[in-house]
Structure formats: structure tokens, C-alpha cells
Tab-separated table of C-alpha atoms in Angstrom:
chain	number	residue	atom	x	y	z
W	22	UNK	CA	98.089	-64.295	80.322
W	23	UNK	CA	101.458	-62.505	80.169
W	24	UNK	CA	99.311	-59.797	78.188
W	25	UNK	CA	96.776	-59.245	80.873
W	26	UNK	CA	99.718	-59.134	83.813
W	27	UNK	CA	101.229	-56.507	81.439
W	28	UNK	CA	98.088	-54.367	80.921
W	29	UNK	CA	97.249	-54.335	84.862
W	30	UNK	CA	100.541	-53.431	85.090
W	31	UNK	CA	100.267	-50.655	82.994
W	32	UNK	CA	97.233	-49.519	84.637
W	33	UNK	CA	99.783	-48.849	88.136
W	34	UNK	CA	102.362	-47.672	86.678
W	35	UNK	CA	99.907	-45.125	84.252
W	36	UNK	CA	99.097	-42.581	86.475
W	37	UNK	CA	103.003	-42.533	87.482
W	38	UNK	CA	103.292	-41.548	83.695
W	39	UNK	CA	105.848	-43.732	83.419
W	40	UNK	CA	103.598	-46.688	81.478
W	41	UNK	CA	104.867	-49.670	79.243
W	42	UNK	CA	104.595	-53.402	78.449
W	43	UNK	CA	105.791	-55.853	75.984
W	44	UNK	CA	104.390	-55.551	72.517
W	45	UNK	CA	103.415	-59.444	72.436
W	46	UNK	CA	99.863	-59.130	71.260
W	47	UNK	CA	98.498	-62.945	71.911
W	48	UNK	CA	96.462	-62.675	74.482
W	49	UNK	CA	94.692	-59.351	73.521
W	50	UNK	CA	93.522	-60.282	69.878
W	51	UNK	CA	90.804	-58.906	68.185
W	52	UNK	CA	89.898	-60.122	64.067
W	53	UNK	CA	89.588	-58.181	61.194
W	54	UNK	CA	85.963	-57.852	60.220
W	55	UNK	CA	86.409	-54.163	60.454
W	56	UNK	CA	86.485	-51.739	58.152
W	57	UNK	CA	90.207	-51.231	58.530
W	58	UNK	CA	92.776	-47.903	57.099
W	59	UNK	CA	95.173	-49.572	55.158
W	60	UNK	CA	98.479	-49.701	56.890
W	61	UNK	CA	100.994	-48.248	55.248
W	62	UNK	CA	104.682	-49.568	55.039
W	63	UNK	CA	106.118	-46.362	56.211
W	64	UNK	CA	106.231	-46.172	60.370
W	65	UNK	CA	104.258	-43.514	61.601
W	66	UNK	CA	106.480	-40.305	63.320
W	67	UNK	CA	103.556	-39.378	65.385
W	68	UNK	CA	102.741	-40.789	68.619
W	69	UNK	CA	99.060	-41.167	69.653
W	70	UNK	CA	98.800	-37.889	71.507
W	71	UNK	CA	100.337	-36.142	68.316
W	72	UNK	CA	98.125	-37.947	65.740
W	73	UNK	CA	94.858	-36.987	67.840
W	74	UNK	CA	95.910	-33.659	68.133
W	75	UNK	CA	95.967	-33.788	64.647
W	76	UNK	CA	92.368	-34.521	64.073
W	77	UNK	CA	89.883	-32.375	63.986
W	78	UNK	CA	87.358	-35.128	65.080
W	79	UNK	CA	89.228	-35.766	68.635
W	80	UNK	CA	89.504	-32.418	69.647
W	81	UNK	CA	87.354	-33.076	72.791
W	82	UNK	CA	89.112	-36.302	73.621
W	83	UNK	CA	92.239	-34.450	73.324
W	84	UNK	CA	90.808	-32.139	75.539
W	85	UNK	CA	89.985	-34.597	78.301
W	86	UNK	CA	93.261	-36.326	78.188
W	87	UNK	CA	95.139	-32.994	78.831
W	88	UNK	CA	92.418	-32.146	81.580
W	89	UNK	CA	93.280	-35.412	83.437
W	90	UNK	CA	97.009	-35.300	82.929
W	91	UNK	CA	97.739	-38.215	80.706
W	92	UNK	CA	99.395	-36.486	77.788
W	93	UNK	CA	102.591	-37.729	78.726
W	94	UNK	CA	101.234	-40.929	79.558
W	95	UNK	CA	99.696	-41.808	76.162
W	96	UNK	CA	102.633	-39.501	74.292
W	97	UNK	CA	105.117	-42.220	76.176
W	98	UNK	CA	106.997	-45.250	74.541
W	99	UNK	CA	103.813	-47.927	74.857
W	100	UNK	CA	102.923	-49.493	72.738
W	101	UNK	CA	98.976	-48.838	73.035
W	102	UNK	CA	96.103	-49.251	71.519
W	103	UNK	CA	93.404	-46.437	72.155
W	104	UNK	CA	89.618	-46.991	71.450
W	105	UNK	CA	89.314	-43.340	70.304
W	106	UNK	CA	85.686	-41.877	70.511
W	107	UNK	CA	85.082	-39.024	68.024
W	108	UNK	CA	83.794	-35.448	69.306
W	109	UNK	CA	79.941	-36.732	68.186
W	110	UNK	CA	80.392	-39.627	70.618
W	111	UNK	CA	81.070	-37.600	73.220
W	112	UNK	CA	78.287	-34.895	72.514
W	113	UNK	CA	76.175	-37.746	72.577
W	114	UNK	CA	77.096	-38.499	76.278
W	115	UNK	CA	74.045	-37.210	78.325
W	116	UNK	CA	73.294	-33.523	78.720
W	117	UNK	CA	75.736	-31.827	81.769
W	118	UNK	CA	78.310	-35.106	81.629
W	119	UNK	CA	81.132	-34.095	79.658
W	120	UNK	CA	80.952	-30.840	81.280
W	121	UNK	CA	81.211	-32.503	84.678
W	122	UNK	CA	83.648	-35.016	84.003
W	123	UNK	CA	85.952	-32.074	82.722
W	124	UNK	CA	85.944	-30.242	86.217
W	125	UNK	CA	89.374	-30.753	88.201
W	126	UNK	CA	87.127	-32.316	90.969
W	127	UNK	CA	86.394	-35.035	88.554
W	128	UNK	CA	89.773	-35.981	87.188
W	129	UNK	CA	90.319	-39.386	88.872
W	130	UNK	CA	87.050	-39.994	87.389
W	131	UNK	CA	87.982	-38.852	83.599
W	132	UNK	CA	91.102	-41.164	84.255
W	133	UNK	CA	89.255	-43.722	84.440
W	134	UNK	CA	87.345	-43.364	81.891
W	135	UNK	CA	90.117	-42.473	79.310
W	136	UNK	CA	91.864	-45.630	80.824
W	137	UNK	CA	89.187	-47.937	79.567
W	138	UNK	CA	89.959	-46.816	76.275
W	139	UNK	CA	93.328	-48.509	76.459
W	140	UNK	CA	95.136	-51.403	75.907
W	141	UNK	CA	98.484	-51.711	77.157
W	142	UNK	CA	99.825	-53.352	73.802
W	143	UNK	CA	99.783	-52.636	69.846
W	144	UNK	CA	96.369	-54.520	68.841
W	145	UNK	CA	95.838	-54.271	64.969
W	146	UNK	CA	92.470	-54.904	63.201
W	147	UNK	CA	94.557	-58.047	61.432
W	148	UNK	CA	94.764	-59.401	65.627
W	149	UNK	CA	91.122	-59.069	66.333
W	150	UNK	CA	89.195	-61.876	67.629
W	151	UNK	CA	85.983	-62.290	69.722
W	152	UNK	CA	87.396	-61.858	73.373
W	153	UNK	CA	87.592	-60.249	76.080
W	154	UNK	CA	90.524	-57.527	76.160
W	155	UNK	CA	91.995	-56.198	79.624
W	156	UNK	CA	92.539	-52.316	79.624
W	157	UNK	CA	94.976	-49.956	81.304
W	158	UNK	CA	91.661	-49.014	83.833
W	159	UNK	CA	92.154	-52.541	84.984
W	160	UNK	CA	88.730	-54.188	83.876
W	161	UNK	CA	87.897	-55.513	80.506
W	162	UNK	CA	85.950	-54.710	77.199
W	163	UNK	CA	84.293	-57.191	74.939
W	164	UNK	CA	85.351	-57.924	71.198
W	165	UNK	CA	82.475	-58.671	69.031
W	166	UNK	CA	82.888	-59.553	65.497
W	167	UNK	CA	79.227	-59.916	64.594
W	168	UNK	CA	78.263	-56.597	62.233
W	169	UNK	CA	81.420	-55.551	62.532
W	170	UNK	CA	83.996	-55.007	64.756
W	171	UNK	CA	82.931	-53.789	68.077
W	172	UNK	CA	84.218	-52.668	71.695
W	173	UNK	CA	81.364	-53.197	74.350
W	174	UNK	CA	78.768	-51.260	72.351
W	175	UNK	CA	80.844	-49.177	70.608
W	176	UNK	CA	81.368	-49.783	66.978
W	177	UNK	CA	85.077	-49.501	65.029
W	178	UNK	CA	84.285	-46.982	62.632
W	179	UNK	CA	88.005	-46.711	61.489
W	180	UNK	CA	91.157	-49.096	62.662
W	181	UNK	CA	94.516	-48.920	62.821
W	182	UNK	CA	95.439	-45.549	62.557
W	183	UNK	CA	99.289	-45.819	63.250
W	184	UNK	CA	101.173	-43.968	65.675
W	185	UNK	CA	104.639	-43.888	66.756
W	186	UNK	CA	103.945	-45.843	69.625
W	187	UNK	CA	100.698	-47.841	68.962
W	188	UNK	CA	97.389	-47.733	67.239
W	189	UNK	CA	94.200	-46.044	67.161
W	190	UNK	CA	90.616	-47.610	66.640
W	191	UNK	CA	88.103	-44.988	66.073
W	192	UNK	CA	84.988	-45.373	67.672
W	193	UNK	CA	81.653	-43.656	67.898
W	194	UNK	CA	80.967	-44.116	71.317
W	195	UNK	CA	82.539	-43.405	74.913
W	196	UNK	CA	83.336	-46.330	76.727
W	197	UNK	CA	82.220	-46.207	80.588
W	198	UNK	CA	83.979	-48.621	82.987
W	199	UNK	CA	80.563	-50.627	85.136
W	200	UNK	CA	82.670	-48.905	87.798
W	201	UNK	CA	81.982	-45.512	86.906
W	202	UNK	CA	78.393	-43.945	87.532
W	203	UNK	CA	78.118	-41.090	85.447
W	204	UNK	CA	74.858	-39.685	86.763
W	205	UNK	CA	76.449	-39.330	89.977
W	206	UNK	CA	78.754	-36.682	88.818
């Protein structure tokens, strides 16, 4: 419970720029069927901003976290953990969206969106369980263990990449809040 308060906390305070929460992880568990990095004993220097930026394969989500301001946000203290969809799951987005979701007109939108793929704690593949896992957007995503480990109907194709102030899941497709209707853009 405390973990849910702190994510929908995190979710006010996030467009502030100013987010945190305790690093307890019990409520937001996810388990380990994934095919996970190995983690390595030396803490990362990078924070998640930083180690997308350093990845070739996020250059597009990098570019839509700059276009709706929350660089600082997800460069903060955290911790996080960020669903992160490569540059081929957002190509595969229909034709015109990413395009439209990257106009200024559309940033609360593309917040939103980028929100989902939050959690307002540090959730390793070691914590995963099947669940139900509030974001920083304020609804949840589903934990499935069954084929591997997935978020809605997105599939982990690399976990825990470390960061200074959280973790990244790689994943191959963009998450879109039941809130959000894309074609409407």
C-alpha cells in the first residue's frame, strides 16, 4: 500500500520536477522469469536520463522525454523504474502518431504517456511477481510471468539496466494509458 500512496504521489509531484518516494519495493514486485542483464556489483554513475542517452536504441524515447520536459524529472534522485520502449517500438506505433504526439500541442499528452512507463520505486527483475504495478501516470500496468516477463502487452526484452537512480526494463512496445486515445491526436 505504502508503495502505491508513494507512486501517486510521485505522479503530483512529477510534473513539478521535483519527484521521489521511498525505495521500499513490496508492494510493486514483479519475478524473475525474464531474461535479465546481470547486475553488476559496481553502482551505476549514470542516472536513467544519462544511460538512455547513451543508447543508440532510445534515441526517440529520449527524444520524447526532452519534448515533454521530463529530463529533469527522470534525471532526479528517484528511485524509478522505467519500462523503456526501443526506437522499433515506437516506429511501430501507427503511421502519423509519434509525429503527433511530439507536437508542443500534444505535450500533456506525451506526459502521460511517458508517465505510464514509470514506477515510482527501484523494481528489479529478482522483485517481479504477477501483479498489478501503479505508475507515476497514476493508473496501473499488469505483470505477467507467463512466456516471460511482461508489462500489459509489452514484453521485457532486457531488465535491469542500472542507473544511478533506478532501473531500466527494456521493452518492445509503447505502453498507452486506457486514458489516452491516440487516434484522436
Amino acid at each position: 500500500m505504502r508503495k502505491h500512496v508513494a507512486a501517486l504521489a510521485a505522479c503530483s509531484v512529477l510534473f513539478l520536477a521535483a519527484c521521489g518516494s521511498d525505495d521500499s519495493t513490496s508492494d510493486t514486485t514483479v519475478a524473475a522469469e525474464t531474461t535479465a542483464a546481470p547486475e553488476t556489483t559496481m553502482a551505476a554513475t549514470d542516472n536513467i536520463v544519462e544511460v538512455a542517452q547513451g543508447n543508440a536504441d532510445f534515441s526517440t524515447l529520449v527524444a520524447a522525454v526532452v519534448a515533454a520536459d521530463l529530463a529533469t524529472t527522470l534525471a532526479g534522485a528517484g528511485p524509478f523504474t522505467v519500462f523503456a520502449p526501443t526506437n522499433a517500438a515506437f516506429e511501430a506505433l501507427p503511421a502519423g502518431i509519434l509525429e503527433k504526439l511530439l507536437l508542443p500541442k500534444n505535450k500533456a499528452v506525451l506526459a502521460k504517456i511517458l508517465t505510464y512507463h514509470v514506477v515510482g520505486a527501484k523494481v528489479l527483475s529478482t522483485d517481479l511477481t504477477e501483479t498489478d504495478v501503479a505508475t507515476v501516470e497514476g493508473s496501473t500496468v499488469a505483470i505477467t510471468l507467463t512466456d516471460g516477463a511482461k508489462v500489459n502487452d509489452a514484453t521485457v526484452v532486457t531488465a535491469d539496466v542500472m542507473a544511478s537512480n533506478g532501473v531500466i526494463h527494456v521493452i518492445d512496445k509503447v505502453l498507452i494509458p486506457a486514458s489516452v486515445d491516440v487516434a484522436a491526436l
